[in-house]
Coordinates of C-alpha atoms and ligand atoms in Angstrom, one line a residue:
Chain A
M272 CA 37.6 5.7 3.7
V273 CA 37.0 3.2 1.5
A274 CA 37.4 2.2 -2.0
G275 CA 39.4 3.9 -4.9
S276 CA 38.8 7.2 -6.5
Q277 CA 36.6 5.7 -8.7
P278 CA 33.3 8.1 -8.8
K279 CA 31.1 6.9 -6.4
L280 CA 27.4 6.6 -6.8
L281 CA 26.4 6.7 -3.4
D282 CA 27.1 9.5 -1.4
V283 CA 26.2 9.7 2.3
G284 CA 28.2 12.2 4.2
A285 CA 27.9 12.8 8.1
L286 CA 23.5 11.7 8.1
E287 CA 22.0 12.6 11.5
V288 CA 18.2 10.9 11.6
V289 CA 15.2 12.5 14.4
Y290 CA 12.2 10.1 14.9
A291 CA 9.7 11.7 17.1
G292 CA 10.9 14.9 17.5
V293 CA 13.4 13.1 19.9
V294 CA 15.0 9.6 19.6
Q295 CA 18.0 10.3 17.9
A296 CA 18.5 7.2 15.7
L297 CA 22.0 8.5 13.4
R298 CA 24.7 10.5 15.2
G299 CA 25.6 11.5 11.3
V300 CA 27.0 8.1 9.2
T301 CA 29.1 8.5 6.5
M302 CA 29.5 6.2 3.6
S303 CA 29.6 5.7 0.0
V304 CA 29.8 3.6 -2.3
G305 CA 30.5 3.0 -5.8
A306 CA 29.6 2.3 -8.9
G307 CA 29.7 -1.6 -8.9
Q308 CA 30.1 -2.0 -5.4
V309 CA 29.2 -4.2 -2.5
V310 CA 28.9 -2.6 0.6
A311 CA 27.8 -4.0 3.9
V312 CA 26.3 -2.4 7.1
L313 CA 26.3 -4.8 9.7
G314 CA 25.6 -3.7 13.4
S315 CA 23.5 -5.0 16.0
N316 CA 19.8 -4.6 16.4
G317 CA 18.7 -0.9 16.8
A318 CA 22.4 0.1 15.3
G319 CA 20.3 2.3 13.3
K320 CA 21.2 0.4 9.7
S321 CA 17.5 0.6 9.0
T322 CA 17.1 3.9 9.4
L323 CA 19.7 4.8 7.1
L324 CA 18.4 2.7 4.0
R325 CA 14.8 4.5 4.8
A326 CA 16.9 7.9 4.1
V327 CA 18.2 6.8 1.8
S328 CA 14.6 5.4 0.6
G329 CA 12.6 8.9 1.2
T330 CA 10.8 6.5 3.8
L331 CA 11.5 8.0 6.8
G332 CA 8.4 10.4 7.3
M333 CA 6.2 7.0 7.0
H334 CA 7.9 5.9 10.8
G335 CA 7.8 10.2 12.2
G336 CA 11.7 10.6 11.2
K337 CA 13.1 13.1 9.8
V338 CA 17.2 14.1 8.5
T339 CA 18.2 16.9 10.6
A340 CA 21.2 17.7 9.0
G341 CA 24.0 15.6 6.5
A342 CA 23.7 15.2 2.5
L343 CA 21.8 12.6 0.5
R344 CA 22.7 12.2 -2.6
F345 CA 22.4 9.7 -6.0
D346 CA 24.1 10.1 -8.4
G347 CA 24.6 13.6 -8.0
A348 CA 21.7 14.5 -7.2
E349 CA 20.3 15.2 -4.2
L350 CA 17.8 12.6 -2.4
A351 CA 16.5 15.2 0.4
G352 CA 12.3 16.3 -0.1
R353 CA 12.3 13.5 -2.6
G354 CA 9.7 11.4 -2.2
A355 CA 9.6 7.3 -2.5
A356 CA 8.2 6.9 -5.9
D357 CA 10.6 9.3 -7.6
I358 CA 14.2 8.4 -5.5
V359 CA 12.8 4.8 -7.7
R360 CA 12.5 6.4 -10.4
L361 CA 16.2 7.8 -10.5
G362 CA 16.9 4.0 -10.6
L363 CA 17.4 3.2 -6.5
V364 CA 16.0 0.9 -4.7
H365 CA 15.5 -0.2 -1.2
V366 CA 14.2 -3.5 -0.6
P367 CA 13.0 -3.7 3.1
E368 CA 13.4 -5.3 5.8
G369 CA 11.2 -8.3 7.0
R370 CA 10.1 -8.9 3.8
R371 CA 6.7 -6.6 3.0
I372 CA 5.5 -8.6 -0.2
F373 CA 2.3 -7.9 -0.7
G374 CA 0.7 -11.0 0.5
R375 CA -2.7 -11.1 -0.6
L376 CA -1.1 -10.8 -4.5
T377 CA 0.1 -13.4 -6.5
V378 CA 4.4 -13.7 -6.9
E379 CA 3.5 -12.1 -10.9
E380 CA 1.2 -9.0 -9.5
N381 CA 4.2 -8.5 -7.1
L382 CA 6.6 -8.6 -9.5
R383 CA 4.5 -6.3 -11.6
A384 CA 4.2 -3.5 -8.8
G385 CA 7.8 -3.5 -8.8
G386 CA 7.3 -2.7 -12.5
M387 CA 5.2 0.4 -11.8
S388 CA 7.5 2.7 -12.7
V389 CA 8.5 1.2 -15.6
R390 CA 7.6 3.1 -18.9
G391 CA 7.1 0.7 -21.6
R392 CA 5.6 -3.3 -21.8
A393 CA 8.0 -4.5 -23.2
A394 CA 11.0 -3.4 -21.1
R395 CA 8.2 -4.7 -17.9
S396 CA 8.0 -8.2 -19.1
R397 CA 12.7 -8.3 -20.0
A398 CA 12.5 -7.6 -16.8
R399 CA 10.3 -10.1 -15.3
D400 CA 11.8 -12.5 -17.3
R401 CA 15.3 -11.8 -15.9
V402 CA 13.6 -12.6 -12.6
Y403 CA 12.6 -15.3 -13.4
E404 CA 15.5 -16.6 -14.6
L405 CA 17.4 -15.0 -11.6
F406 CA 14.9 -17.5 -9.0
P407 CA 13.1 -19.8 -11.6
R408 CA 12.0 -21.0 -8.2
L409 CA 9.4 -17.5 -8.6
A410 CA 8.6 -19.2 -11.8
E411 CA 7.4 -22.4 -10.7
R412 CA 5.1 -20.6 -8.2
R413 CA 3.9 -17.3 -10.1
D414 CA 0.1 -17.8 -10.2
A415 CA 0.4 -18.4 -6.0
R416 CA -0.1 -15.6 -3.7
A417 CA 2.8 -14.5 -2.6
V418 CA 1.7 -14.9 1.7
L419 CA 1.7 -18.8 0.2
L420 CA 5.1 -18.8 -0.9
S421 CA 8.4 -19.8 2.2
G422 CA 9.8 -17.7 3.6
G423 CA 13.6 -17.7 1.3
E424 CA 11.1 -17.7 -1.6
Q425 CA 10.2 -14.6 -0.4
Q426 CA 13.0 -13.2 0.3
M427 CA 13.7 -13.7 -3.2
L428 CA 10.5 -11.6 -4.1
A429 CA 11.6 -9.3 -2.5
I430 CA 15.2 -8.7 -4.6
G431 CA 12.9 -9.9 -7.2
R432 CA 10.5 -7.2 -7.1
G433 CA 13.2 -4.3 -6.6
L434 CA 14.8 -6.1 -10.2
M435 CA 11.2 -5.0 -11.9
S436 CA 12.7 -1.5 -12.9
A437 CA 16.0 -1.8 -13.2
P438 CA 17.8 0.2 -10.5
R439 CA 21.1 1.2 -10.7
M440 CA 21.7 0.1 -6.9
L441 CA 19.4 -2.2 -4.5
L442 CA 19.5 -1.4 -0.8
L443 CA 18.9 -4.9 0.5
D444 CA 18.0 -4.5 4.5
E445 CA 18.7 -7.3 6.2
P446 CA 18.2 -10.0 3.6
S447 CA 18.9 -13.4 6.0
L448 CA 16.5 -12.9 8.1
G449 CA 14.8 -15.2 9.7
L450 CA 16.6 -18.2 6.6
A451 CA 18.8 -21.3 6.9
P452 CA 21.8 -21.7 6.4
Q453 CA 21.3 -23.6 3.1
V454 CA 18.4 -20.7 2.0
I455 CA 21.1 -17.9 3.0
G456 CA 23.8 -19.4 0.3
K457 CA 21.2 -18.9 -1.6
I458 CA 20.8 -15.3 -1.2
A459 CA 24.2 -14.5 -1.4
A460 CA 25.0 -16.3 -4.3
A461 CA 22.0 -14.4 -6.1
I462 CA 23.2 -10.9 -4.9
K463 CA 26.6 -11.8 -6.3
E464 CA 24.9 -12.5 -9.3
I465 CA 22.5 -9.3 -9.9
N466 CA 26.5 -7.5 -8.7
A467 CA 27.7 -9.6 -11.5
Q468 CA 25.3 -7.2 -13.8
G469 CA 26.5 -4.2 -13.0
V470 CA 23.6 -3.2 -10.2
S471 CA 25.4 -1.5 -7.2
V472 CA 24.3 -3.1 -3.9
V473 CA 24.2 -1.8 0.4
L474 CA 24.0 -5.4 1.8
V475 CA 22.1 -3.9 5.1
E476 CA 22.7 -7.4 7.9
Q477 CA 23.2 -8.6 10.8
N478 CA 24.3 -11.4 9.6
A479 CA 28.5 -10.2 9.5
A480 CA 29.8 -12.9 7.6
M481 CA 28.0 -13.7 4.9
A482 CA 28.2 -10.5 4.6
L483 CA 31.8 -9.7 4.8
A484 CA 32.4 -12.8 2.2
I485 CA 29.9 -11.6 -0.8
S486 CA 31.3 -7.8 0.0
E487 CA 34.0 -5.5 -0.9
A488 CA 33.7 -3.0 2.0
A489 CA 31.9 -2.7 5.0
Y490 CA 31.0 -0.3 7.8
V491 CA 29.7 -0.8 11.3
L492 CA 26.7 1.4 12.9
E493 CA 27.5 1.1 16.4
L494 CA 24.3 3.2 17.8
G495 CA 23.7 5.3 15.4
R496 CA 27.7 6.0 14.8
T497 CA 30.0 4.2 11.8
S498 CA 32.3 2.8 14.7
L499 CA 34.5 1.8 12.3
S500 CA 35.2 0.6 8.2
G501 CA 36.7 -0.4 5.4
P502 CA 37.6 -3.6 3.0
S503 CA 35.4 -6.1 4.0
A504 CA 38.8 -8.7 3.6
E505 CA 40.1 -7.1 6.6
L506 CA 37.1 -6.3 8.4
A507 CA 36.4 -10.0 8.8
A508 CA 39.6 -10.6 9.6
S509 CA 40.0 -7.8 12.4
D510 CA 40.3 -8.6 16.3
E511 CA 37.0 -6.3 17.3
V512 CA 34.7 -7.5 14.5
A513 CA 35.6 -10.9 15.1
R514 CA 35.3 -10.7 18.5
R515 CA 31.4 -9.1 18.7
Y516 CA 29.7 -9.6 15.2
L517 CA 31.3 -13.2 14.7
A518 CA 31.8 -14.4 17.4
V519 CA 30.1 -17.6 18.1
A520 CA 27.4 -17.9 21.0
G521 CA 28.5 -15.6 23.2
E522 CA 32.1 -17.1 23.0
P523 CA 34.5 -15.0 22.6
A524 CA 37.0 -15.5 19.1
P525 CA 40.3 -17.0 20.0
G526 CA 42.9 -14.7 18.7
A527 CA 43.2 -11.5 15.4
D528 CA 43.1 -14.5 12.8
G529 CA 38.7 -13.8 13.3
L530 CA 36.9 -17.2 12.5
P531 CA 36.2 -18.5 9.0
A532 CA 33.3 -16.8 7.9
D533 CA 32.3 -20.3 6.6
D534 CA 30.8 -21.1 9.8
H535 CA 28.5 -19.0 10.0
A536 CA 27.6 -19.8 6.8
P537 CA 27.2 -23.9 5.6
G538 CA 24.8 -23.2 3.1
E539 CA 26.9 -20.1 1.1
P540 CA 28.7 -21.0 -2.7
A541 CA 31.1 -23.3 -2.7
D542 CA 33.2 -21.8 -4.5
E543 CA 33.7 -18.6 -2.5
A544 CA 38.1 -17.8 -2.5
P545 CA 39.2 -19.0 1.5
R546 CA 39.8 -15.0 3.2
E547 CA 43.2 -14.0 3.4
P548 CA 44.4 -14.5 7.4
A549 CA 46.0 -11.7 8.4
S550 CA 45.9 -8.7 11.5
P551 CA 45.0 -5.6 9.7
A552 CA 43.7 -3.7 12.8
R553 CA 45.4 -1.0 12.4
T554 CA 44.9 -0.4 9.1
L555 CA 40.5 -0.1 9.6
S556 CA 39.8 3.0 9.7
R557 CA 38.4 3.9 12.5
W558 CA 35.5 6.9 13.0
Q559 CA 36.5 7.0 17.3
P560 CA 36.8 4.8 20.3
P561 CA 34.2 1.7 20.7
P562 CA 31.4 4.1 23.2
A563 CA 32.1 2.1 26.1
R564 CA 28.0 1.1 27.1
R565 CA 27.8 -1.5 25.0
G566 CA 24.2 -3.8 25.2
L567 CA 20.8 -2.7 24.7
P568 CA 19.9 1.0 24.7
R569 CA 17.7 1.3 27.3
P570 CA 14.4 1.5 26.5
R571 CA 13.2 5.0 26.0
A572 CA 8.9 5.1 27.9
G573 CA 6.3 7.4 25.0
V574 CA 7.9 7.5 22.4
G575 CA 6.7 4.4 21.0
A576 CA 4.1 4.8 21.1
A577 CA 3.8 7.6 19.0
A578 CA 5.5 6.4 16.4
G579 CA 3.9 4.1 13.5
S580 CA 6.3 1.4 13.6
G581 CA 6.0 -2.4 15.1
G582 CA 9.3 -2.3 15.1
A583 CA 11.1 -2.2 18.0
H584 CA 11.3 1.1 19.8
A585 CA 14.3 1.5 22.3
G586 CA 15.6 4.3 23.1
E587 CA 19.6 5.6 23.7
P588 CA 19.9 7.7 26.4
Q589 CA 21.5 10.8 25.3
Chain B
M166 CA -45.6 -16.7 -3.2
T167 CA -45.5 -14.4 -7.1
T168 CA -45.9 -11.7 -4.0
F169 CA -42.1 -12.9 -3.0
V170 CA -41.4 -13.5 -6.8
S171 CA -41.9 -9.7 -7.7
L172 CA -40.1 -8.5 -4.4
L173 CA -36.8 -9.9 -4.6
V174 CA -36.7 -9.3 -8.6
N175 CA -37.3 -5.5 -7.3
G176 CA -35.3 -5.7 -4.3
I177 CA -31.9 -7.1 -6.9
S178 CA -32.4 -4.2 -9.4
Q179 CA -32.7 -1.9 -5.8
G180 CA -29.3 -3.4 -4.5
A181 CA -27.3 -3.2 -7.8
V182 CA -27.6 0.5 -7.6
Y183 CA -26.8 0.2 -4.4
A184 CA -23.7 -1.8 -5.5
L185 CA -22.9 0.5 -7.5
I186 CA -22.1 3.6 -5.1
A187 CA -20.7 0.5 -1.7
L188 CA -18.0 -0.4 -4.8
G189 CA -17.1 3.3 -5.2
F190 CA -17.1 3.9 -1.8
V191 CA -14.9 0.9 -1.0
I192 CA -12.3 1.7 -3.6
I193 CA -12.0 4.8 -2.0
F194 CA -11.8 3.5 1.2
K195 CA -8.5 1.2 -0.3
A196 CA -6.9 3.8 -2.0
S197 CA -7.0 6.1 1.1
E198 CA -7.8 5.1 4.6
V199 CA -10.9 7.3 4.3
L200 CA -15.1 6.7 4.9
N201 CA -15.9 9.2 2.0
F202 CA -19.3 10.3 3.7
A203 CA -19.3 13.1 0.4
H204 CA -20.8 10.4 -1.4
G205 CA -24.6 10.6 -1.3
S206 CA -24.1 14.8 -2.2
M207 CA -21.3 13.4 -4.8
L208 CA -24.2 11.3 -6.6
L209 CA -27.0 14.3 -5.7
L210 CA -24.6 16.8 -7.5
G211 CA -24.3 14.5 -10.5
A212 CA -28.4 14.2 -11.2
Y213 CA -28.1 17.5 -10.6
V214 CA -26.6 18.0 -13.1
I215 CA -28.1 15.5 -15.1
A216 CA -31.4 17.0 -14.5
R217 CA -31.2 20.4 -15.7
L218 CA -29.0 19.7 -18.6
V219 CA -31.2 17.3 -20.3
P220 CA -33.6 20.2 -21.7
S221 CA -30.9 21.6 -23.7
V222 CA -28.7 19.1 -24.9
G223 CA -31.2 16.2 -24.6
F224 CA -30.2 12.4 -22.1
A225 CA -27.0 11.3 -23.5
A226 CA -24.7 14.4 -23.3
A227 CA -26.8 15.3 -20.0
V228 CA -25.6 11.2 -18.8
A229 CA -22.4 11.6 -20.3
I230 CA -21.5 15.8 -18.5
G231 CA -23.5 14.4 -15.5
V232 CA -21.0 11.6 -15.0
A233 CA -17.8 13.7 -15.8
S234 CA -18.5 16.2 -14.3
T235 CA -19.3 13.8 -10.8
A236 CA -16.0 12.2 -11.2
L237 CA -14.0 15.1 -11.6
L238 CA -15.5 16.3 -8.5
A239 CA -14.6 13.7 -6.7
V240 CA -11.2 14.2 -7.9
L241 CA -11.2 17.8 -6.2
L242 CA -12.9 16.9 -3.1
E243 CA -9.4 14.2 -2.4
R244 CA -6.9 16.7 -4.0
L245 CA -8.8 18.7 -0.9
L246 CA -9.0 16.7 0.8
F247 CA -5.2 15.4 0.9
S248 CA -3.8 18.8 -0.1
R249 CA -1.5 19.5 3.1
V250 CA -0.1 15.6 2.9
G251 CA 3.1 15.7 1.1
R252 CA 2.0 14.3 -2.4
N253 CA 4.7 10.7 -1.7
K254 CA 5.2 11.2 2.0
G255 CA 2.0 8.7 1.6
L256 CA -1.7 9.5 3.8
G257 CA -0.3 9.6 7.4
G258 CA -1.0 8.2 10.2
H259 CA -4.5 7.2 11.5
G260 CA -5.0 10.3 14.1
Q261 CA -5.2 11.9 9.7
V262 CA -7.7 9.5 8.5
A263 CA -10.1 10.2 11.3
A264 CA -10.0 14.1 11.3
L265 CA -10.0 13.5 7.2
T266 CA -13.4 10.7 7.3
I267 CA -15.0 14.1 9.6
M268 CA -14.5 16.5 6.8
T269 CA -16.2 14.4 4.5
L270 CA -19.0 15.2 6.5
G271 CA -18.8 18.4 6.8
L272 CA -18.8 18.1 2.8
D273 CA -21.6 16.2 2.9
I274 CA -23.4 18.9 4.3
V275 CA -22.0 22.0 2.5
I276 CA -22.7 20.3 -1.1
V277 CA -26.5 18.6 0.5
T278 CA -27.7 22.0 2.4
D279 CA -26.5 24.4 -1.5
M280 CA -28.8 21.5 -3.8
A281 CA -31.8 21.8 -1.8
R282 CA -31.5 25.1 -2.3
R283 CA -30.4 24.9 -5.6
I284 CA -33.1 21.7 -5.9
G285 CA -36.3 23.6 -4.0
S286 CA -39.6 21.5 -3.1
G287 CA -40.0 20.2 -6.0
V288 CA -39.1 17.4 -8.3
L289 CA -36.2 17.3 -11.2
S290 CA -36.8 15.2 -13.6
L291 CA -34.0 13.5 -15.8
D292 CA -36.4 12.3 -18.8
Q293 CA -34.3 8.5 -18.8
P294 CA -36.6 7.7 -22.3
W295 CA -37.2 4.2 -21.4
G296 CA -40.2 6.4 -19.4
S297 CA -41.8 4.4 -16.0
G298 CA -43.6 2.4 -18.2
A299 CA -42.8 -1.3 -16.5
F300 CA -42.0 -5.3 -17.9
S301 CA -45.0 -7.9 -16.8
F302 CA -44.5 -11.5 -16.4
G303 CA -47.7 -12.9 -15.2
D304 CA -48.0 -10.8 -11.9
V305 CA -44.2 -10.2 -11.0
A306 CA -43.9 -6.6 -12.8
I307 CA -40.3 -4.7 -12.2
T308 CA -40.3 -1.2 -14.3
Y309 CA -38.2 -0.9 -17.2
N310 CA -36.1 1.7 -15.4
R311 CA -34.6 -1.0 -12.5
L312 CA -34.4 -3.9 -16.2
I313 CA -32.2 -1.6 -17.7
A314 CA -30.3 -1.5 -13.5
I315 CA -29.5 -4.2 -13.3
A316 CA -27.9 -5.1 -16.9
T317 CA -25.9 -1.5 -16.5
A318 CA -25.2 -2.1 -12.8
A319 CA -23.7 -6.3 -14.1
V320 CA -21.7 -4.3 -17.5
L321 CA -20.4 -1.7 -15.6
I322 CA -19.1 -4.2 -11.7
L323 CA -17.8 -6.9 -14.3
A324 CA -15.8 -3.7 -15.9
F325 CA -14.6 -3.1 -12.8
L326 CA -13.5 -6.0 -11.4
A327 CA -11.3 -6.7 -14.4
A328 CA -9.4 -3.8 -14.5
F329 CA -9.2 -3.7 -10.4
R330 CA -7.5 -7.3 -11.5
F331 CA -5.8 -6.9 -14.5
S332 CA -5.4 -3.2 -15.1
G333 CA -1.9 -2.4 -14.0
W334 CA -3.4 0.2 -11.7
G335 CA -5.5 -2.6 -10.2
V336 CA -2.5 -3.9 -8.9
A337 CA -1.2 -0.8 -7.7
L338 CA -4.0 -0.7 -5.4
R339 CA -4.5 -3.5 -4.0
A340 CA 0.2 -3.8 -3.5
S341 CA -0.9 0.2 -2.2
A342 CA -4.3 -1.0 0.7
E343 CA -2.0 -4.1 1.8
D344 CA 0.9 -1.9 2.8
A345 CA 1.8 1.7 1.7
E346 CA 4.9 2.1 2.4
T347 CA 6.0 -0.7 0.5
A348 CA 3.7 0.2 -3.0
A349 CA 5.9 4.4 -2.8
L350 CA 8.8 2.1 -1.9
M351 CA 8.3 -0.2 -5.9
G352 CA 7.6 3.6 -7.0
I353 CA 4.4 3.6 -7.1
R354 CA 2.7 7.2 -6.7
R355 CA -0.4 6.5 -4.3
W356 CA -2.2 10.0 -5.2
Q357 CA -2.3 8.9 -8.7
V358 CA -3.9 5.1 -8.6
S359 CA -6.3 7.6 -5.5
A360 CA -7.0 10.3 -8.0
L361 CA -7.7 7.2 -10.1
A362 CA -10.3 5.3 -7.7
W363 CA -12.6 8.5 -6.7
L364 CA -12.5 9.6 -10.4
L365 CA -14.3 6.1 -11.2
A366 CA -16.1 6.0 -7.4
G367 CA -17.3 9.5 -8.9
A368 CA -18.8 8.2 -12.4
L369 CA -20.5 5.3 -10.7
A370 CA -22.3 7.3 -8.2
A371 CA -23.6 9.3 -11.5
V372 CA -24.8 6.1 -13.5
A373 CA -26.6 4.6 -10.2
A374 CA -28.1 8.1 -9.9
V375 CA -29.5 7.8 -13.3
F376 CA -31.9 4.7 -12.0
L377 CA -31.8 5.9 -7.9
T378 CA -34.2 8.7 -9.7
G379 CA -35.9 7.1 -12.5
S380 CA -39.2 5.1 -11.9
P381 CA -41.2 4.1 -10.1
T382 CA -38.9 7.1 -8.6
P383 CA -40.8 10.2 -9.6
G384 CA -37.6 11.6 -10.2
L385 CA -34.7 14.4 -8.4
E386 CA -35.1 15.0 -4.9
P387 CA -33.1 15.9 -2.5
S388 CA -34.0 13.3 -0.1
I389 CA -32.3 10.8 -2.7
R390 CA -29.3 11.4 -0.8
T391 CA -30.8 9.3 1.9
V392 CA -32.4 6.6 -0.1
A393 CA -28.2 6.2 -1.4
F394 CA -27.3 6.8 2.3
A395 CA -28.2 2.6 2.4
A396 CA -24.9 2.0 0.4
F397 CA -22.6 3.1 3.0
P398 CA -24.9 0.0 5.5
A399 CA -24.1 -2.4 1.7
A400 CA -20.3 -2.0 2.2
I401 CA -20.3 -2.1 5.3
L402 CA -22.0 -5.3 6.1
G403 CA -20.1 -6.6 2.8
G404 CA -16.6 -5.7 4.6
L405 CA -15.7 -2.2 4.0
D406 CA -12.2 -3.5 1.9
S407 CA -13.4 -5.6 0.0
T408 CA -14.9 -5.3 -3.2
T409 CA -17.2 -9.4 -3.7
G410 CA -18.4 -7.1 -0.4
A411 CA -19.6 -4.3 -1.5
L412 CA -21.6 -6.6 -4.5
V413 CA -22.8 -8.7 -2.1
G414 CA -23.8 -6.6 0.8
G415 CA -25.5 -3.6 -2.1
L416 CA -27.5 -7.1 -3.2
I417 CA -28.9 -8.1 0.7
V418 CA -29.8 -4.8 1.8
G419 CA -31.5 -4.3 -2.1
V420 CA -33.5 -7.7 -1.4
V421 CA -34.4 -7.0 2.3
E422 CA -34.9 -3.6 2.7
A423 CA -37.8 -4.4 -0.9
M424 CA -38.9 -7.7 1.7
A425 CA -38.6 -5.3 4.3
A426 CA -41.2 -2.9 2.5
G427 CA -44.0 -5.4 0.6
Y428 CA -44.2 -7.3 3.7
S429 CA -44.3 -4.4 5.7
S430 CA -48.3 -5.3 6.7
H431 CA -46.9 -8.1 8.3
L432 CA -44.0 -6.1 10.3
D433 CA -46.9 -3.2 12.1
F434 CA -45.9 -4.3 15.1
L435 CA -42.3 -3.0 15.1
G436 CA -43.6 1.1 14.1
G437 CA -44.5 2.4 10.9
G438 CA -41.3 3.7 9.1
F439 CA -40.2 0.8 10.0
G440 CA -38.4 -0.1 6.2
A441 CA -36.0 2.4 6.6
A442 CA -34.5 1.4 9.3
V443 CA -33.7 -2.4 8.1
P444 CA -30.1 -1.5 6.3
Y445 CA -29.0 -0.8 9.4
I446 CA -30.7 -3.4 11.4
V447 CA -29.2 -6.4 8.6
M448 CA -25.6 -4.7 9.3
L449 CA -25.5 -4.9 13.1
V450 CA -27.1 -8.0 13.3
I451 CA -24.0 -9.2 10.8
L452 CA -21.2 -7.3 12.1
L453 CA -21.8 -8.5 15.8
A454 CA -21.6 -12.6 14.2
R455 CA -18.1 -11.1 12.2
P456 CA -16.9 -7.9 13.0
A457 CA -15.2 -7.2 9.8
G458 CA -17.9 -7.3 7.2
L459 CA -18.8 -10.8 5.2
F460 CA -15.6 -10.8 3.4
G461 CA -13.4 -7.1 5.0
T462 CA -9.6 -8.4 6.5
R463 CA -10.4 -5.4 8.7
E464 CA -13.0 -4.7 11.7
L465 CA -14.5 -1.1 11.6
A466 CA -13.2 -0.3 15.0
R467 CA -9.3 -0.6 13.5
V468 CA -10.1 1.9 11.2
Ligands
LIG162 N1 10.1 4.5 14.1 C1 10.1 4.0 14.8 N2 10.5 4.8 15.9 C2 11.2 5.7 17.3 N3 12.6 5.1 17.3 C3 12.6 4.8 15.9 C4 11.2 4.3 15.5 N4 12.0 3.6 13.9 C5 13.7 2.9 15.1 N5 13.6 3.7 15.9 C6 15.3 3.8 17.1 O1 16.2 4.0 15.9 C7 17.0 3.3 16.3 C8 18.1 2.9 14.6 O2 17.1 1.2 15.1 P1 17.0 0.9 13.5 O3 18.0 1.7 12.3 O4 15.8 0.4 13.3 O5 18.2 0.3 13.5 P2 18.9 -1.6 13.2 O6 18.3 -1.4 11.5 O7 19.9 -1.5 12.9 O8 18.5 -2.6 13.7 C9 16.5 2.0 17.6 O9 17.1 2.7 18.7 C10 15.3 2.3 17.5 O10 14.6 2.4 18.4
LIG163 MG1 16.9 -3.2 11.4

């Protein structure tokens, strides 16, 4: 298990999720996030990262998914059975994959939408000022329609909008997706700043280098299971993670040193401390041996058609 | 020429009333993704409540109660339709939306049948205090009812558009209409947004009823629901998910209808009673050119 004895804010225990009654997307995921932590969740496409966040934020139902087993608690409160809008009011906000900004609304209106659960005009305008302070670029473009923003600006807006309700925890689903390295660096710096202001962060990423650089602990999902977990620095230096998630363009990483994260996120803030070279592969808690089969799951005919989301619908053979 | 101006002014007035109805239809669609075919019967009910109450409480109080009860009925319909859908779980998939739309058709038939029985074969008067007098300017004549309709519709539409644009409810409605899941992730409770949309739509329909049953119409007959039906092609040709479309569509249908009626002697070769079909013909022509309607972003086929 990661992290020491501080009280856990988010607790996910042996979670199982099924889509459309047949596609088992999570097969027992356990994760806990302490107050004030940044925890990364890594894994390749289709591993179940977004499913995990949807289960926490109460939006599985909108995708035809259902929690079939396991526990979900936030700050002691049971999340199962609560609607998405109620979970926001507990102080837990999910910023979905692909930014999902309201393109026809202005930047300012997007932020207003994000603060809709907040009582009191003063509290809302304070939250908005904080977002504009964090992302001055958004303040410059406050009256622009959000669809006209660049990809990086849209990601800032998506994060800023999530901050409008002053959450205690932010779930970020692949904020680096489709962004240029310099922009990824800015987003990473913003995440660190948000965390420094006291917000816990669950950071789902395929960009393992960036995520490991700014998180304390990390979990690796594989085919719906937690395959590895541990302190981020150890994972970053591990053979296994380096080979699978940090390797350059198909070329396997040479040794146990792993690759310096900066190779992959050159835009990262310069003040990033250089990681200690180590060989902690042994110290990683291994949940189970990695599955022999790798690569993309085979598509399952007939299931995708029933699902509402436009995402990938490849099922996994049982 | 004076005939033309007269028809135009009367058409605009009728169109403004259609716009009130179409606006409600459009915000219900935006908020709940349902085509509310019970809209005409809500309007009928509003008119009936007002007509029944006018003798005892007077016009102003009757209108207030009629508007409030129609708004309430609309919210009850919304709750009834969505009672099986979890409050925060979004409003379900497209199959469900089709089923709900068909349910509104069923509700429409139930309410209209009941209203027709209550109203009977006579004509109920709403006793509008402005009576049946007309204002004439040269050869151009328009009843006071229609003049007041234009003014009232203009004020209500402006107020509505301001709320839609600037209020928290307006932002929440537009956000939910664009992306329901993400709106829920922002803490927006869609059922609240939706209930308020139905409430406003019901109130607007009752106001429209006051003018639809006024001069030159003799009063309330069950057939005003058919007149109110012209607001559907208005909403659809304007673009089902566009408030601007509802306004422009309402005006187009009102004016074209007035012109077709006014010049009906020139249109006799098309057969009698052609006027009633005009709104639908205009709608079809516009949809052929622009499948999403004049201002819409969504094609009806994809609803
Ligand atoms: N709406 C859905 N219906 C059916 N299967 C889905 C749906 N969404 C995701 N899945 C499946 O669940 C698995 C996990 O998907 P996801 O959580 O999106 O992975 P990740 O975010 O790690 O890329 C995949 O096999 C995917 O095909
Ligand atoms: Mg994903």
